[in-house]
Amino acid sequence: MKRARSAAARGDLSAAVDAWERVPPDSPSALQARLHAAETSLRQLHQLGRAERLYRQAIELAPDNAEAIHGLAQTLAIEGRWNELATCLIRLIQLDACSNFHLDLLVRGSDLNVDPQLLSPADQTEPEDIAARCARARLAMQAGDEPRARWDLESILNEHSESVQARLLLGRLLLSLGADGDLQDWLRTAPPAVRNEADYWRVAMSASQRWHDEDGALRCAWEVLSRDPNDIAACLNLGRGLHRLGEPDLAAKLMERAERLERYTAAVSQARRPKNWDAIEQAVELAESLGLYWEAFGWSRLASRLNPALSWPRLTLDRLAPRVAHLDLVRTDPAANPVRGLNPERFATPRFETTGPATPEHAPGESHSPLAFREDALRSGLTFDYHNGGDCLRTGLQRMYEFTGGGVGVVDYDRDGYPDLYFPEGGEFAQRGNPMAVVDRLWQNVSGTAWRDVTDSAGLTDEGFGQGVCAGDVDNDGFPDLLVLNIGANVLWHNCGDGTFQRSQEFAAVTRDAWSLSAAIADLDGDSNPDIYVVNYLAGDDVFTRVCPDSRGVNRLTCQPLVFSAAPDQLLRSLGDGRFEDCSAEAGIDRPEGRGMGLVVGRITQPDTLDVYVANDATANFHFVRERSPERIEQPWRFVDEAFLRGTAVDAAGRAQASMGIAANDADGDGRLDLFVTNFEGESTTLYVQQSDGFLNDRSQEFQLTALSRGLLGFGAQFLDVDLDGDPELIVANGHVNDRRESGSLYQMPPQLFRNRAGRGFQLVPPTEAGSYFAGEYLGRGLAVLDWNRDGRPDAAVSHLDRPAELLTNESERRGRWLHVRCVGTASARDAIGTMVSIRSGERRIVRQLTAGDGYASSNQRDIFLGVGLLPTETVAMEVSWPNGETVELTDVPLDREVVIIEGRSQAFPLSRVQPSPDLVP
């Protein structure tokens, strides 16, 4: 020991570790020597393999030494060896030596990132320290440096082919890269030690789904769950498969487990907040219901130790003590495994082959015309600057309300055919409820050439702290109304039809004092009266005042949303006479765990009723579908959340994301509505592609969106067919909520324009082509689609927190003809949300739907925009499916025109041409 201390004193740490390691095991100082050596190897020399060996030696000397077990757990976490890590953490629970950090680590496990400070530079890593080299490869994957990660892993395997960890990491990497050929070889040649790991089958499950081997994916999901019953993605995949196979009871059991696991993860995240006893109690209840008895026991012990006045922890400990006394050091009681007793032979062996639908016949070559937008706000006189209640560039976004808001609403309020714009305003937060210095603004479109501020003449006043806006004809009188979403009471502005608006007192009587971000106006119960769905965000006594420090203790960050309670959504049913009733509880949508930000309403999965899809921040998304139950014939309002069943609750890995915006359209050209969701930095956007059976799959990786979006934080997003070729592009407004520029991270972020490659994937359009706006970096928020100059090409309006709103005029070369359809319901509500139109363009059928909600805090032009590709005729036949499912075919519909269709009429009514279309680009 003396020699070791001397070496350490002179800075020769390697010699000190050597000396500590040579202390004989029977020496009284052997344990402390091993602990000193292990800690030095881990923290200062970054020798993970050596640290692991030394911690294990210390545990052999003292099996109950919590310091040694904790050190080993840290080492395994860096290496990413989750099964062994779980055993260490459960041992700490058994010894009553766990903290909320250990319990949180047990739950989050593989989602944790590697701390770069725990690894030495690559050239200092010892060649034989496989653990450190694997950790460095994980770090490269985490940073998006996939070529370096692959080189590192393949180098390890060339020298140490027996490394299970390196092989597993390589499989995950090949899956992420989309290297199908190499991934097939990896799957087929994996040795038994690798095939015995749950991670191998996770990769196999994802690959089988991507290769359209749905039956093989079910077998892979069973293999995962037999090894890890807490894998949410495997529960969902197997559950959906069993549902398709006609076993709803077993499917429901798996779905319920997936939902409980997601709620448990959220409760644990909330339990990180000091003294959050309610969250800890919820975590205990959920853990016990899942058979995670050690975790329930650990949380209860922690609560009892920190707050002896609580009674429930003692009762729980008394109840669980007999269970854990005979339970091995495993997370889940084997009796709680959802696939226990389920014969895997009933599922097909995975093929590990790339099979599936052929490339669409309409797929063009790689040549394409430019997609370009021009910045036109300043030139056309549109000047609006959203005020968020703070100084986002000087002091950053500190309080939660400072990072939201900035919606955009498109509304033809004067019915002259030219879409107008409404911008909700924030202002001074302390002044909300009183006359504001800055107010919401309504901008009139002057014949597609300029904009005029008509806020005052329209009679619009403002006392609210504005967030979002929704436009829709609430009373079926032919004039679109405006619903403004606020922090506080929302306001419904009734369009009087003479260019002015009046507040709806009937709506004021039922609106809540809440934090609302988005809304949809649509007939949700089929009685022809438009109803209102309001998405609410957070609640709590300190939700508007609390700030959270960064790692240096400086209050410059917004807080995690899970530290606050969720504000339940609200559903207001129209009584048809201007009044509304709050049916949230009756309809089953007043869920307490939402934290909603964006929504879309449309015929997503049902043929004759509307679904409601809500993007939630840090918790599973909602997908409400009208319940079809004989005993509820008199209650058409009842909705059930089928997000987990439909595949839209979480991403492909089973993780709930911090979701903000939503875009809805047919991304892959199969005629079905797909959903695109923006998420937090590090999560990537998610594209849910719908299958023929009404289920949706996360195909973000397959559509080349994952790598292009993982480093950004998205808010508003919209599909729009920029070049009118029949394949909708994507535009995304990005911008962070935390200012970490000092550490080299992006705060203001570039917007993105993605080209749709004939339904096969998306390609990022470079700023040199897309236009100068896309070369900048902003705190982007709201985003809406409109054709402001009525030239047939869809444009966009974008709001920001750090600069005025921008109007993006589409000046792309056309690769097709176009058609804009305005729908008028008669038996349906006048806006006719859910109307679908389709035409034939060569061998393909182009389908578009009129949806509501329009994602994050915004409202699109309420027309159906169709780019139809190159057609030789001047007219087309168009099939129209109205919201109730009734279908009619219209003939001789003129192209390159705006047309009106009326429910019950068998013809389309053209509107006057504005200007001739320029020549098409073949």
Short mmCIF file of N, CA and C in Angstrom, two decimals, residues 252-364:
data_model
loop_
_atom_site.label_atom_id
_atom_site.label_comp_id
_atom_site.label_asym_id
_atom_site.label_seq_id
_atom_site.Cartn_x
_atom_site.Cartn_y
_atom_site.Cartn_z
N ALA A 252 -54.26 -8.13 -26.15
CA ALA A 252 -54.57 -7.08 -25.18
C ALA A 252 -53.65 -7.15 -23.97
N LYS A 253 -53.29 -8.38 -23.57
CA LYS A 253 -52.38 -8.55 -22.43
C LYS A 253 -51.02 -7.93 -22.74
N LEU A 254 -50.53 -8.15 -23.94
CA LEU A 254 -49.23 -7.59 -24.33
C LEU A 254 -49.31 -6.07 -24.48
N MET A 255 -50.41 -5.58 -25.07
CA MET A 255 -50.58 -4.14 -25.22
C MET A 255 -50.64 -3.45 -23.87
N GLU A 256 -51.37 -4.06 -22.96
CA GLU A 256 -51.48 -3.48 -21.62
C GLU A 256 -50.12 -3.42 -20.94
N ARG A 257 -49.32 -4.47 -21.12
CA ARG A 257 -47.99 -4.45 -20.51
C ARG A 257 -47.14 -3.34 -21.13
N ALA A 258 -47.21 -3.17 -22.45
CA ALA A 258 -46.44 -2.12 -23.10
C ALA A 258 -46.84 -0.74 -22.57
N GLU A 259 -48.13 -0.53 -22.43
CA GLU A 259 -48.60 0.77 -21.95
C GLU A 259 -48.16 1.00 -20.51
N ARG A 260 -48.24 -0.03 -19.68
CA ARG A 260 -47.81 0.12 -18.29
C ARG A 260 -46.31 0.37 -18.19
N LEU A 261 -45.54 -0.29 -19.05
CA LEU A 261 -44.10 -0.05 -19.05
C LEU A 261 -43.77 1.39 -19.42
N GLU A 262 -44.49 1.93 -20.39
CA GLU A 262 -44.27 3.31 -20.78
C GLU A 262 -44.66 4.25 -19.65
N ARG A 263 -45.76 3.98 -18.99
CA ARG A 263 -46.17 4.82 -17.86
C ARG A 263 -45.19 4.70 -16.70
N TYR A 264 -44.64 3.52 -16.52
CA TYR A 264 -43.65 3.32 -15.46
C TYR A 264 -42.40 4.13 -15.75
N THR A 265 -41.95 4.11 -17.00
CA THR A 265 -40.78 4.90 -17.37
C THR A 265 -41.02 6.38 -17.12
N ALA A 266 -42.22 6.86 -17.47
CA ALA A 266 -42.55 8.27 -17.24
C ALA A 266 -42.60 8.58 -15.75
N ALA A 267 -43.17 7.67 -14.94
CA ALA A 267 -43.25 7.90 -13.49
C ALA A 267 -41.85 7.95 -12.88
N VAL A 268 -40.95 7.10 -13.35
CA VAL A 268 -39.58 7.11 -12.84
C VAL A 268 -38.89 8.42 -13.20
N SER A 269 -39.15 8.92 -14.40
CA SER A 269 -38.57 10.21 -14.78
C SER A 269 -39.07 11.32 -13.86
N GLN A 270 -40.34 11.29 -13.52
CA GLN A 270 -40.89 12.28 -12.59
C GLN A 270 -40.33 12.09 -11.18
N ALA A 271 -40.03 10.85 -10.82
CA ALA A 271 -39.52 10.57 -9.47
C ALA A 271 -38.13 11.13 -9.26
N ARG A 272 -37.43 11.53 -10.35
CA ARG A 272 -36.13 12.15 -10.17
C ARG A 272 -36.24 13.49 -9.45
N ARG A 273 -37.40 14.11 -9.56
CA ARG A 273 -37.60 15.39 -8.90
C ARG A 273 -37.63 15.18 -7.39
N PRO A 274 -36.89 15.96 -6.63
CA PRO A 274 -36.83 15.76 -5.18
C PRO A 274 -38.20 15.81 -4.52
N LYS A 275 -38.42 14.88 -3.63
CA LYS A 275 -39.63 14.83 -2.80
C LYS A 275 -40.92 14.68 -3.62
N ASN A 276 -40.82 14.08 -4.78
CA ASN A 276 -42.02 13.84 -5.58
C ASN A 276 -42.62 12.51 -5.15
N TRP A 277 -43.23 12.49 -3.99
CA TRP A 277 -43.70 11.23 -3.40
C TRP A 277 -44.82 10.60 -4.22
N ASP A 278 -45.66 11.43 -4.85
CA ASP A 278 -46.75 10.87 -5.66
C ASP A 278 -46.19 10.08 -6.84
N ALA A 279 -45.16 10.62 -7.48
CA ALA A 279 -44.55 9.92 -8.61
C ALA A 279 -43.90 8.63 -8.15
N ILE A 280 -43.24 8.66 -6.98
CA ILE A 280 -42.60 7.44 -6.47
C ILE A 280 -43.66 6.40 -6.15
N GLU A 281 -44.76 6.82 -5.55
CA GLU A 281 -45.83 5.86 -5.24
C GLU A 281 -46.42 5.26 -6.51
N GLN A 282 -46.59 6.10 -7.54
CA GLN A 282 -47.09 5.58 -8.81
C GLN A 282 -46.09 4.60 -9.42
N ALA A 283 -44.79 4.91 -9.33
CA ALA A 283 -43.77 4.00 -9.85
C ALA A 283 -43.83 2.67 -9.13
N VAL A 284 -44.02 2.69 -7.82
CA VAL A 284 -44.11 1.45 -7.04
C VAL A 284 -45.31 0.62 -7.50
N GLU A 285 -46.47 1.26 -7.64
CA GLU A 285 -47.68 0.53 -8.05
C GLU A 285 -47.51 -0.10 -9.42
N LEU A 286 -46.93 0.65 -10.35
CA LEU A 286 -46.74 0.12 -11.70
C LEU A 286 -45.70 -0.98 -11.71
N ALA A 287 -44.60 -0.81 -10.98
CA ALA A 287 -43.57 -1.85 -10.94
C ALA A 287 -44.14 -3.14 -10.38
N GLU A 288 -44.93 -3.04 -9.33
CA GLU A 288 -45.50 -4.26 -8.74
C GLU A 288 -46.46 -4.93 -9.72
N SER A 289 -47.26 -4.14 -10.43
CA SER A 289 -48.20 -4.72 -11.39
C SER A 289 -47.49 -5.40 -12.56
N LEU A 290 -46.25 -5.01 -12.83
CA LEU A 290 -45.47 -5.58 -13.93
C LEU A 290 -44.61 -6.75 -13.49
N GLY A 291 -44.64 -7.09 -12.21
CA GLY A 291 -43.78 -8.16 -11.72
C GLY A 291 -42.36 -7.71 -11.48
N LEU A 292 -42.13 -6.40 -11.42
CA LEU A 292 -40.79 -5.85 -11.15
C LEU A 292 -40.68 -5.64 -9.64
N TYR A 293 -40.68 -6.75 -8.91
CA TYR A 293 -40.82 -6.67 -7.46
C TYR A 293 -39.60 -6.05 -6.79
N TRP A 294 -38.41 -6.33 -7.30
CA TRP A 294 -37.22 -5.72 -6.72
C TRP A 294 -37.27 -4.20 -6.85
N GLU A 295 -37.72 -3.71 -7.98
CA GLU A 295 -37.79 -2.27 -8.17
C GLU A 295 -38.85 -1.63 -7.28
N ALA A 296 -40.00 -2.28 -7.18
CA ALA A 296 -41.03 -1.77 -6.27
C ALA A 296 -40.50 -1.74 -4.84
N PHE A 297 -39.76 -2.78 -4.48
CA PHE A 297 -39.17 -2.86 -3.15
C PHE A 297 -38.14 -1.74 -2.94
N GLY A 298 -37.31 -1.49 -3.96
CA GLY A 298 -36.28 -0.47 -3.86
C GLY A 298 -36.86 0.94 -3.75
N TRP A 299 -37.87 1.25 -4.56
CA TRP A 299 -38.50 2.57 -4.47
C TRP A 299 -39.17 2.75 -3.11
N SER A 300 -39.79 1.70 -2.61
CA SER A 300 -40.45 1.80 -1.31
C SER A 300 -39.44 2.03 -0.19
N ARG A 301 -38.33 1.31 -0.23
CA ARG A 301 -37.28 1.51 0.77
C ARG A 301 -36.74 2.94 0.70
N LEU A 302 -36.54 3.43 -0.51
CA LEU A 302 -36.01 4.78 -0.67
C LEU A 302 -36.98 5.81 -0.09
N ALA A 303 -38.27 5.67 -0.41
CA ALA A 303 -39.26 6.61 0.11
C ALA A 303 -39.35 6.54 1.62
N SER A 304 -39.28 5.33 2.17
CA SER A 304 -39.36 5.17 3.63
C SER A 304 -38.15 5.80 4.31
N ARG A 305 -36.99 5.68 3.67
CA ARG A 305 -35.78 6.23 4.26
C ARG A 305 -35.76 7.76 4.20
N LEU A 306 -36.26 8.31 3.09
CA LEU A 306 -36.21 9.76 2.91
C LEU A 306 -37.35 10.49 3.61
N ASN A 307 -38.47 9.79 3.79
CA ASN A 307 -39.63 10.42 4.43
C ASN A 307 -40.31 9.41 5.35
N PRO A 308 -39.81 9.25 6.56
CA PRO A 308 -40.38 8.25 7.49
C PRO A 308 -41.83 8.49 7.83
N ALA A 309 -42.35 9.69 7.56
CA ALA A 309 -43.74 9.98 7.91
C ALA A 309 -44.72 9.29 6.95
N LEU A 310 -44.25 8.88 5.78
CA LEU A 310 -45.15 8.21 4.83
C LEU A 310 -45.51 6.82 5.34
N SER A 311 -46.77 6.45 5.19
CA SER A 311 -47.21 5.13 5.67
C SER A 311 -47.20 4.08 4.58
N TRP A 312 -47.46 4.49 3.33
CA TRP A 312 -47.58 3.49 2.27
C TRP A 312 -46.29 2.71 2.01
N PRO A 313 -45.09 3.32 2.16
CA PRO A 313 -43.88 2.51 1.91
C PRO A 313 -43.77 1.33 2.87
N ARG A 314 -44.11 1.53 4.13
CA ARG A 314 -44.00 0.43 5.09
C ARG A 314 -44.97 -0.69 4.74
N LEU A 315 -46.18 -0.32 4.35
CA LEU A 315 -47.16 -1.34 3.97
C LEU A 315 -46.69 -2.11 2.74
N THR A 316 -46.12 -1.40 1.79
CA THR A 316 -45.64 -2.05 0.57
C THR A 316 -44.47 -2.97 0.87
N LEU A 317 -43.56 -2.52 1.71
CA LEU A 317 -42.40 -3.35 2.06
C LEU A 317 -42.85 -4.63 2.76
N ASP A 318 -43.83 -4.53 3.66
CA ASP A 318 -44.33 -5.72 4.33
C ASP A 318 -44.95 -6.70 3.33
N ARG A 319 -45.61 -6.15 2.32
CA ARG A 319 -46.27 -7.01 1.33
C ARG A 319 -45.26 -7.66 0.38
N LEU A 320 -44.20 -6.92 0.04
CA LEU A 320 -43.25 -7.41 -0.96
C LEU A 320 -42.13 -8.25 -0.37
N ALA A 321 -41.86 -8.11 0.91
CA ALA A 321 -40.73 -8.82 1.51
C ALA A 321 -40.76 -10.32 1.26
N PRO A 322 -41.91 -10.99 1.43
CA PRO A 322 -41.92 -12.44 1.15
C PRO A 322 -41.64 -12.77 -0.31
N ARG A 323 -42.04 -11.87 -1.24
CA ARG A 323 -41.81 -12.14 -2.67
C ARG A 323 -40.32 -12.07 -3.02
N VAL A 324 -39.66 -10.99 -2.57
CA VAL A 324 -38.27 -10.82 -2.95
C VAL A 324 -37.35 -11.76 -2.17
N ALA A 325 -37.83 -12.29 -1.06
CA ALA A 325 -36.99 -13.19 -0.26
C ALA A 325 -36.61 -14.44 -1.04
N HIS A 326 -37.45 -14.85 -1.96
CA HIS A 326 -37.20 -16.09 -2.74
C HIS A 326 -37.00 -15.80 -4.22
N LEU A 327 -36.80 -14.52 -4.56
CA LEU A 327 -36.66 -14.14 -5.98
C LEU A 327 -35.19 -13.95 -6.32
N ASP A 328 -34.76 -14.54 -7.43
CA ASP A 328 -33.39 -14.34 -7.89
C ASP A 328 -33.15 -12.86 -8.22
N LEU A 329 -31.89 -12.51 -8.47
CA LEU A 329 -31.56 -11.13 -8.79
C LEU A 329 -31.85 -10.84 -10.26
N VAL A 330 -33.14 -10.88 -10.59
CA VAL A 330 -33.60 -10.61 -11.95
C VAL A 330 -34.66 -9.52 -11.88
N ARG A 331 -34.78 -8.75 -12.95
CA ARG A 331 -35.74 -7.64 -12.93
C ARG A 331 -37.17 -8.14 -12.78
N THR A 332 -37.52 -9.15 -13.56
CA THR A 332 -38.92 -9.56 -13.65
C THR A 332 -39.12 -10.95 -13.08
N ASP A 333 -40.12 -11.08 -12.25
CA ASP A 333 -40.52 -12.40 -11.78
C ASP A 333 -40.90 -13.24 -13.00
N PRO A 334 -40.28 -14.42 -13.17
CA PRO A 334 -40.59 -15.24 -14.35
C PRO A 334 -42.08 -15.49 -14.54
N ALA A 335 -42.83 -15.54 -13.45
CA ALA A 335 -44.27 -15.77 -13.57
C ALA A 335 -45.00 -14.62 -14.25
N ALA A 336 -44.37 -13.42 -14.30
CA ALA A 336 -44.99 -12.25 -14.92
C ALA A 336 -44.60 -12.09 -16.39
N ASN A 337 -43.79 -13.00 -16.93
CA ASN A 337 -43.38 -12.89 -18.32
C ASN A 337 -44.60 -13.09 -19.23
N PRO A 338 -44.92 -12.14 -20.10
CA PRO A 338 -46.14 -12.25 -20.91
C PRO A 338 -46.12 -13.37 -21.94
N VAL A 339 -44.93 -13.91 -22.28
CA VAL A 339 -44.89 -15.00 -23.26
C VAL A 339 -44.70 -16.35 -22.58
N ARG A 340 -44.81 -16.38 -21.26
CA ARG A 340 -44.70 -17.66 -20.56
C ARG A 340 -45.85 -18.57 -21.01
N GLY A 341 -45.50 -19.74 -21.46
CA GLY A 341 -46.50 -20.70 -21.94
C GLY A 341 -46.89 -20.54 -23.38
N LEU A 342 -46.36 -19.52 -24.06
CA LEU A 342 -46.66 -19.30 -25.48
C LEU A 342 -45.62 -20.03 -26.32
N ASN A 343 -46.07 -20.99 -27.10
CA ASN A 343 -45.17 -21.83 -27.88
C ASN A 343 -44.58 -21.04 -29.05
N PRO A 344 -43.26 -20.87 -29.11
CA PRO A 344 -42.67 -20.08 -30.20
C PRO A 344 -42.78 -20.76 -31.55
N GLU A 345 -42.99 -22.09 -31.57
CA GLU A 345 -43.04 -22.81 -32.84
C GLU A 345 -44.23 -22.41 -33.69
N ARG A 346 -45.20 -21.73 -33.08
CA ARG A 346 -46.37 -21.29 -33.86
C ARG A 346 -46.01 -20.14 -34.79
N PHE A 347 -44.84 -19.52 -34.56
CA PHE A 347 -44.40 -18.40 -35.39
C PHE A 347 -43.32 -18.86 -36.35
N ALA A 348 -43.33 -18.30 -37.53
CA ALA A 348 -42.37 -18.69 -38.56
C ALA A 348 -40.95 -18.27 -38.20
N THR A 349 -40.00 -19.07 -38.63
CA THR A 349 -38.59 -18.70 -38.45
C THR A 349 -38.27 -17.54 -39.37
N PRO A 350 -37.61 -16.49 -38.88
CA PRO A 350 -37.30 -15.34 -39.73
C PRO A 350 -36.41 -15.73 -40.91
N ARG A 351 -36.68 -15.13 -42.06
CA ARG A 351 -35.96 -15.48 -43.29
C ARG A 351 -34.64 -14.76 -43.42
N PHE A 352 -34.56 -13.57 -42.86
CA PHE A 352 -33.38 -12.72 -43.00
C PHE A 352 -33.07 -12.47 -44.48
N GLU A 353 -34.11 -12.09 -45.21
CA GLU A 353 -33.97 -11.75 -46.62
C GLU A 353 -34.71 -10.45 -46.89
N THR A 354 -34.18 -9.68 -47.82
CA THR A 354 -34.84 -8.42 -48.20
C THR A 354 -35.93 -8.73 -49.21
N THR A 355 -37.15 -8.78 -48.72
CA THR A 355 -38.30 -9.00 -49.60
C THR A 355 -39.31 -7.91 -49.34
N GLY A 356 -40.31 -7.83 -50.18
CA GLY A 356 -41.36 -6.84 -49.94
C GLY A 356 -41.82 -6.21 -51.23
N PRO A 357 -42.58 -5.13 -51.12
CA PRO A 357 -43.15 -4.50 -52.31
C PRO A 357 -42.08 -4.02 -53.27
N ALA A 358 -42.38 -4.16 -54.54
CA ALA A 358 -41.46 -3.68 -55.56
C ALA A 358 -41.46 -2.16 -55.59
N THR A 359 -40.45 -1.59 -56.23
CA THR A 359 -40.40 -0.14 -56.39
C THR A 359 -41.61 0.31 -57.19
N PRO A 360 -42.30 1.37 -56.78
CA PRO A 360 -43.48 1.83 -57.51
C PRO A 360 -43.18 2.07 -58.98
N GLU A 361 -44.18 1.75 -59.83
CA GLU A 361 -43.97 1.88 -61.26
C GLU A 361 -43.72 3.32 -61.68
N HIS A 362 -44.24 4.27 -60.86
CA HIS A 362 -44.09 5.66 -61.24
C HIS A 362 -42.77 6.24 -60.78
N ALA A 363 -41.91 5.41 -60.17
CA ALA A 363 -40.66 5.93 -59.62
C ALA A 363 -39.79 6.49 -60.73
N PRO A 364 -39.39 7.74 -60.63
CA PRO A 364 -38.54 8.34 -61.66
C PRO A 364 -37.09 7.99 -61.42
#
